[in-house]
Coordinates of C-alpha atoms in Angstrom, one line a residue:
Chain A
M136 CA 29.8 -8.5 21.6
T137 CA 26.5 -9.9 20.7
D138 CA 26.0 -13.7 20.9
S139 CA 25.0 -15.5 17.7
A140 CA 21.5 -17.0 17.5
A141 CA 22.3 -19.9 19.8
T142 CA 18.9 -21.5 20.3
S143 CA 16.8 -23.1 17.6
T144 CA 13.9 -20.8 18.4
E145 CA 16.2 -17.9 17.6
S146 CA 17.3 -19.4 14.3
D147 CA 13.7 -20.2 13.4
L148 CA 12.8 -16.6 14.2
V149 CA 15.6 -15.3 12.0
E150 CA 14.3 -17.4 9.1
Y151 CA 10.7 -16.2 9.8
L152 CA 11.8 -12.6 9.9
L153 CA 13.6 -13.0 6.6
R154 CA 10.5 -14.4 5.0
L155 CA 8.4 -11.4 6.3
G156 CA 11.0 -9.0 5.1
D157 CA 11.7 -10.7 1.7
D158 CA 8.0 -10.8 0.7
R159 CA 7.7 -7.1 1.2
L160 CA 11.1 -6.1 -0.2
V161 CA 10.5 -8.0 -3.4
L162 CA 6.9 -6.9 -3.9
G163 CA 7.8 -3.3 -2.9
H164 CA 10.5 -3.3 -5.6
R165 CA 8.2 -4.7 -8.2
L166 CA 5.6 -1.9 -7.4
S167 CA 8.3 0.7 -7.6
E168 CA 8.9 -0.3 -11.3
W169 CA 5.6 1.5 -12.0
C170 CA 7.0 4.9 -10.9
G171 CA 6.8 7.2 -13.9
H172 CA 4.9 4.6 -16.0
A173 CA 1.5 4.2 -14.4
P174 CA -1.6 4.8 -16.5
I175 CA -2.6 7.9 -14.6
L176 CA -0.8 10.4 -12.4
E177 CA -2.8 9.6 -9.2
E178 CA -2.0 5.9 -9.5
D179 CA 1.7 6.6 -10.2
I180 CA 1.7 8.3 -6.8
A181 CA -0.5 5.6 -5.1
L182 CA 1.7 2.7 -6.3
A183 CA 4.9 4.5 -5.3
N184 CA 3.4 5.2 -1.9
I185 CA 2.4 1.5 -1.4
A186 CA 5.9 0.4 -2.6
L187 CA 7.5 2.7 0.0
D188 CA 5.3 1.4 2.7
L189 CA 6.2 -2.2 1.9
I190 CA 9.9 -1.5 1.7
G191 CA 9.7 0.4 5.0
Q192 CA 8.1 -2.7 6.5
A193 CA 10.8 -4.9 5.0
T194 CA 13.5 -2.7 6.5
L195 CA 12.1 -3.3 10.0
Y196 CA 11.8 -7.1 9.6
L197 CA 15.2 -7.4 8.0
H198 CA 16.8 -5.2 10.6
L199 CA 15.4 -7.4 13.4
A200 CA 16.5 -10.5 11.5
G201 CA 20.0 -9.3 11.4
E202 CA 20.0 -8.3 15.0
T203 CA 18.6 -11.6 16.1
E204 CA 21.1 -13.5 14.0
G205 CA 23.9 -11.7 15.7
K206 CA 26.4 -11.9 12.9
G207 CA 26.5 -8.2 12.2
R208 CA 24.4 -8.2 9.1
S209 CA 22.4 -5.0 8.7
E210 CA 19.1 -4.8 6.7
D211 CA 21.1 -3.4 3.8
A212 CA 23.5 -6.3 3.9
L213 CA 20.6 -8.7 3.8
A214 CA 18.8 -6.8 1.0
Y215 CA 21.7 -6.2 -1.3
F216 CA 24.3 -8.9 -0.7
R217 CA 22.3 -12.1 -0.6
E218 CA 22.0 -14.3 -3.6
T219 CA 18.7 -15.3 -5.3
V220 CA 18.7 -18.7 -3.6
E221 CA 18.9 -17.1 -0.2
F222 CA 15.8 -15.1 -0.7
T223 CA 12.7 -16.5 1.1
N224 CA 9.8 -14.6 -0.5
V225 CA 6.8 -16.3 -2.0
Q226 CA 7.0 -16.5 -5.8
L227 CA 3.8 -14.4 -6.1
A228 CA 5.8 -11.4 -5.0
E229 CA 8.6 -11.7 -7.6
L230 CA 6.5 -12.0 -10.8
P231 CA 7.0 -9.2 -13.2
I232 CA 4.5 -6.4 -13.1
G233 CA 2.6 -7.2 -16.3
D234 CA -0.2 -4.8 -17.1
F235 CA -2.1 -2.6 -14.6
A236 CA -4.7 -5.3 -14.0
F237 CA -2.1 -7.9 -13.3
T238 CA -0.4 -5.6 -10.8
I239 CA -3.7 -4.7 -9.1
V240 CA -4.9 -8.3 -8.8
R241 CA -1.5 -9.5 -7.5
Q242 CA -1.5 -6.7 -5.0
F243 CA -5.0 -7.6 -3.8
L244 CA -4.1 -11.3 -3.4
F245 CA -1.1 -10.3 -1.3
D246 CA -2.8 -7.5 0.6
A247 CA -5.6 -9.9 1.7
F248 CA -2.8 -12.2 3.0
N249 CA -0.8 -9.4 4.6
F250 CA -3.9 -8.1 6.3
H251 CA -4.8 -11.3 8.0
Q252 CA -1.2 -12.2 8.8
L253 CA -0.4 -8.9 10.5
E254 CA -3.8 -8.9 12.3
E255 CA -2.7 -12.1 14.1
L256 CA 1.1 -11.3 14.2
Q257 CA 0.6 -8.1 16.3
K258 CA -0.9 -10.3 19.0
G259 CA 2.0 -12.8 19.0
A260 CA 4.3 -13.7 21.9
N261 CA 7.2 -11.6 20.6
T262 CA 6.4 -8.0 21.5
E263 CA 9.1 -6.5 19.3
L264 CA 7.7 -8.3 16.3
G265 CA 4.2 -7.5 17.4
G266 CA 5.1 -3.8 17.4
I267 CA 6.4 -3.9 13.8
A268 CA 3.3 -5.9 12.7
A269 CA 1.0 -3.3 14.3
K270 CA 2.7 -0.5 12.3
G271 CA 2.3 -2.5 9.1
Y272 CA -1.3 -3.4 9.9
K273 CA -2.3 0.3 9.8
E274 CA -0.7 0.6 6.3
V275 CA -2.1 -2.7 4.9
R276 CA -5.6 -1.7 5.7
Y277 CA -5.1 1.2 3.4
H278 CA -3.4 -1.0 0.7
L279 CA -6.3 -3.5 0.9
R280 CA -8.8 -0.8 0.4
H281 CA -7.0 0.5 -2.6
S282 CA -6.4 -2.8 -4.3
S283 CA -9.9 -4.3 -3.6
E284 CA -11.7 -1.1 -4.8
W285 CA -9.6 -1.3 -8.0
V286 CA -10.3 -5.0 -8.5
Q287 CA -14.0 -4.3 -8.4
R288 CA -13.7 -1.4 -10.9
L289 CA -11.6 -3.4 -13.3
G290 CA -13.7 -6.5 -13.1
D291 CA -17.1 -4.8 -13.2
G292 CA -15.8 -2.3 -15.7
T293 CA -15.4 -2.4 -19.5
E294 CA -15.1 -5.5 -21.5
E295 CA -11.4 -4.9 -21.8
S296 CA -10.8 -4.3 -18.2
R297 CA -12.8 -7.4 -17.2
A298 CA -10.9 -9.6 -19.7
R299 CA -7.5 -8.3 -18.4
A300 CA -8.6 -8.7 -14.7
Q301 CA -9.9 -12.2 -15.3
K302 CA -6.7 -13.3 -17.1
A303 CA -4.7 -11.9 -14.2
V304 CA -6.8 -13.9 -11.7
D305 CA -6.4 -17.0 -13.8
D306 CA -2.6 -16.6 -14.2
L307 CA -2.0 -15.7 -10.6
W308 CA -4.1 -18.3 -8.9
R309 CA -1.5 -21.1 -9.0
F310 CA 0.8 -18.8 -7.0
T311 CA -1.6 -18.2 -4.1
G312 CA -1.3 -21.5 -2.3
E313 CA 2.3 -20.9 -1.4
M314 CA 1.3 -18.2 1.1
F315 CA -0.5 -20.8 3.2
Q316 CA 2.0 -23.7 3.1
P317 CA 3.5 -24.1 6.5
D318 CA 6.8 -25.9 7.1
E319 CA 8.4 -27.1 10.3
I320 CA 9.7 -23.7 11.1
D321 CA 6.2 -22.3 10.9
D322 CA 4.8 -25.1 13.1
R323 CA 7.5 -24.6 15.7
L324 CA 6.9 -20.8 15.9
V325 CA 3.1 -21.4 16.0
A326 CA 3.7 -23.7 18.9
S327 CA 5.7 -21.1 20.8
G328 CA 3.0 -18.5 20.1
I329 CA 5.1 -16.2 18.0
A330 CA 3.7 -16.8 14.5
P331 CA 0.1 -17.1 13.4
D332 CA -1.1 -20.4 12.0
L333 CA -1.3 -20.2 8.3
R334 CA -3.9 -22.9 8.2
K335 CA -6.2 -20.6 10.2
I336 CA -5.5 -17.6 8.0
E337 CA -6.2 -19.4 4.7
P338 CA -10.0 -19.7 5.1
K339 CA -10.3 -16.0 6.1
W340 CA -8.3 -15.1 3.0
N341 CA -10.5 -17.3 0.9
T342 CA -13.6 -15.7 2.1
M343 CA -12.3 -12.2 1.6
V344 CA -10.9 -12.9 -1.9
S345 CA -14.0 -14.8 -3.1
D346 CA -16.2 -12.0 -1.9
V347 CA -14.3 -9.2 -3.7
L348 CA -13.9 -11.3 -6.9
R349 CA -17.6 -12.0 -6.9
R350 CA -18.5 -8.3 -6.5
A351 CA -16.1 -7.7 -9.3
T352 CA -18.0 -10.1 -11.5
L353 CA -14.9 -12.2 -11.9
T354 CA -14.8 -16.0 -11.5
V355 CA -12.6 -17.7 -8.9
P356 CA -10.5 -20.4 -10.7
E357 CA -10.6 -24.0 -9.6
S358 CA -7.8 -24.6 -7.2
G359 CA -5.4 -27.0 -8.9
Y360 CA -1.6 -27.4 -8.7
M361 CA 0.0 -24.7 -6.5
M362 CA 3.5 -23.4 -7.2
S363 CA 5.9 -23.5 -4.2
G364 CA 9.5 -23.4 -3.2
G365 CA 10.0 -19.7 -2.6
R366 CA 10.4 -20.1 1.1
Q367 CA 13.2 -22.6 0.5
G368 CA 15.0 -20.4 -2.1
R369 CA 13.5 -22.0 -5.2
H370 CA 12.4 -19.1 -7.3
T371 CA 11.1 -18.4 -10.8
E372 CA 13.5 -17.2 -13.4
Y373 CA 12.4 -13.7 -12.8
L374 CA 13.8 -13.1 -9.4
G375 CA 17.5 -13.2 -10.4
H376 CA 17.0 -10.5 -13.1
M377 CA 15.1 -8.4 -10.6
L378 CA 17.7 -8.7 -8.0
S379 CA 20.5 -7.8 -10.4
E380 CA 18.8 -4.5 -11.0
M381 CA 17.9 -4.0 -7.4
Q382 CA 21.4 -4.8 -6.1
I383 CA 23.7 -3.4 -8.7
V384 CA 24.3 0.0 -7.2
A385 CA 25.1 -1.4 -3.7
R386 CA 27.3 -4.2 -5.1
S387 CA 29.2 -1.7 -7.4
H388 CA 30.1 0.4 -4.4
P389 CA 30.1 -1.8 -1.4
G390 CA 30.3 0.2 1.9
A391 CA 29.5 3.5 0.2
E392 CA 27.5 6.0 2.3
W393 CA 25.3 8.8 1.2
Chain B
M290 CA -12.3 16.4 -27.3
L291 CA -9.8 16.1 -24.5
A292 CA -12.6 16.5 -21.9
E293 CA -14.2 13.2 -22.9
S294 CA -11.1 11.2 -22.6
Q295 CA -10.5 12.3 -19.0
W296 CA -12.3 11.2 -15.9
P297 CA -14.4 13.8 -14.1
L298 CA -12.5 16.5 -12.2
W299 CA -12.8 16.8 -8.5
E300 CA -11.8 19.6 -6.1
V301 CA -10.1 18.5 -2.9
F302 CA -10.4 20.2 0.5
T303 CA -8.4 19.0 3.5
Q304 CA -8.7 19.7 7.2
G305 CA -5.6 20.1 9.3
A306 CA -7.1 19.5 12.7
Q307 CA -10.4 18.7 14.3
G308 CA -12.7 21.8 14.1
A309 CA -10.4 23.7 11.7
P310 CA -11.9 24.8 8.3
H311 CA -11.4 22.6 5.3
E312 CA -9.1 24.3 2.9
H313 CA -8.7 23.9 -0.9
A314 CA -5.7 21.6 -1.5
G315 CA -6.0 21.1 -5.3
S316 CA -7.8 19.0 -7.8
L317 CA -7.6 15.6 -9.4
H318 CA -9.3 13.3 -11.9
A319 CA -11.2 10.2 -10.7
A320 CA -13.9 7.9 -12.0
D321 CA -16.1 8.1 -8.8
A322 CA -16.2 9.4 -5.3
E323 CA -14.4 6.5 -3.6
M324 CA -11.5 6.7 -6.0
A325 CA -11.4 10.5 -5.7
L326 CA -11.1 10.1 -1.9
Q327 CA -8.3 7.4 -2.3
N328 CA -6.4 9.6 -4.8
A329 CA -6.8 12.7 -2.7
R330 CA -5.3 10.8 0.2
D331 CA -2.3 9.8 -1.9
V332 CA -1.8 13.1 -3.6
Y333 CA -2.5 15.6 -0.8
A334 CA -2.4 13.8 2.5
R335 CA 0.5 11.5 2.0
R336 CA 2.8 13.4 4.3
G337 CA 0.4 13.7 7.2
G338 CA -1.1 16.8 8.8
V339 CA -4.6 15.9 7.5
V340 CA -7.5 14.5 9.5
S341 CA -10.3 14.9 7.0
I342 CA -10.8 15.1 3.3
W343 CA -13.7 16.4 1.2
V344 CA -13.9 15.7 -2.5
V345 CA -16.4 17.6 -4.5
P346 CA -17.1 17.2 -8.3
S347 CA -15.9 20.4 -9.8
V348 CA -19.1 20.8 -11.7
A349 CA -20.9 21.1 -8.3
I350 CA -19.0 24.3 -7.5
T351 CA -20.4 27.7 -8.6
A352 CA -17.7 30.3 -8.5
S353 CA -18.0 34.1 -8.5
P354 CA -17.2 35.5 -12.0
S355 CA -13.6 36.8 -11.9
A356 CA -14.3 39.5 -14.6
E357 CA -16.9 41.1 -12.3
A358 CA -14.8 40.8 -9.1
G359 CA -14.7 44.6 -8.8
P360 CA -18.4 45.4 -8.6
F361 CA -19.2 42.1 -6.9
F362 CA -16.9 42.7 -4.0
D363 CA -16.8 46.5 -3.8
P364 CA -16.3 47.0 0.0
G365 CA -17.8 50.4 0.2
A366 CA -14.9 51.5 2.3
D367 CA -15.8 55.1 1.7
K368 CA -19.2 54.5 3.4
I369 CA -18.0 54.8 6.9
Y370 CA -21.5 54.8 8.3
R371 CA -21.7 51.1 7.3
H372 CA -18.7 50.2 9.5
P373 CA -18.6 50.6 13.3
Q374 CA -14.8 51.4 13.6
F375 CA -15.5 54.9 14.7
Y376 CA -17.3 53.8 17.8
K377 CA -15.1 53.8 20.9
V378 CA -15.7 51.0 23.4
P379 CA -16.2 52.5 26.9
R380 CA -13.4 51.4 29.3
G381 CA -15.6 49.4 31.4
L382 CA -16.7 47.2 28.5
K383 CA -13.2 46.1 27.5
G384 CA -13.1 42.4 26.9
F385 CA -16.8 42.4 26.3

């Protein structure tokens, strides 16, 4: 019999792992919606590949979350049988895919965060978590190359591509602050050396993003009000609809095996 | 014309291991070399087994004309004096 997460560090860790998993599961699902619909064949494959990478990463984090929690919840149980309010992803991840420019800019903004987060996380005190992060780090370097190259081509492209890319940047900017808003769980995990400090990651993210946007001849919006609440289960109206699609098969046939 | 609405065509060559020859894997459309490399990785190297990729604009490749393959490649197999198969290697030189 496994013991339930008895200590507060363990329950913090479970929460943190759910956040890591949910960001990637939700974003991976959104990317998968492009499959069969991308503007060109090569991007159809690329976006599907990136979606699979993210869902693969999510599987590992959610599996570890379930194990640490000790209540017998597998990664599938966590992915398919939690309600909208129990999901802890940032709102940036759940926004609908929009047009290609929106997807690429959103992906870039997340990839830049993912890159710096995993770069630090793989050096954390929890070696199991560090191993998962190291695996993801290899993938995210590729994701970042893909999205940042596309941002530059869309921004420094035709009039239409630049207009769409700039609109995407302007619409997405208010969702970027949430990635760097620590709460007490983050602070406790930083103190115990497990999680990277979001306050230290934010300036690195800013430098990377400003640099790429500048090279893409796009303007960085003024930072104003930032949306938040995703980590606490407060989501946009989009997540519920997305989850109903994502979870319908599992919920229609609970316990079914392939 | 269809050609003008497509990005340029690139030929992709992949290498399976250090030192092995690059082999033709297929082709794809891309706007520039960096995108061609990215797309080649996604389309042809996704499942591993590739350590190096070359992408070459298809226009840079000159191919032998298929219609004249006969005369172009005539091996002259009936000219045995051009091939050294009839020469027997002396026993002492085996492995030379």
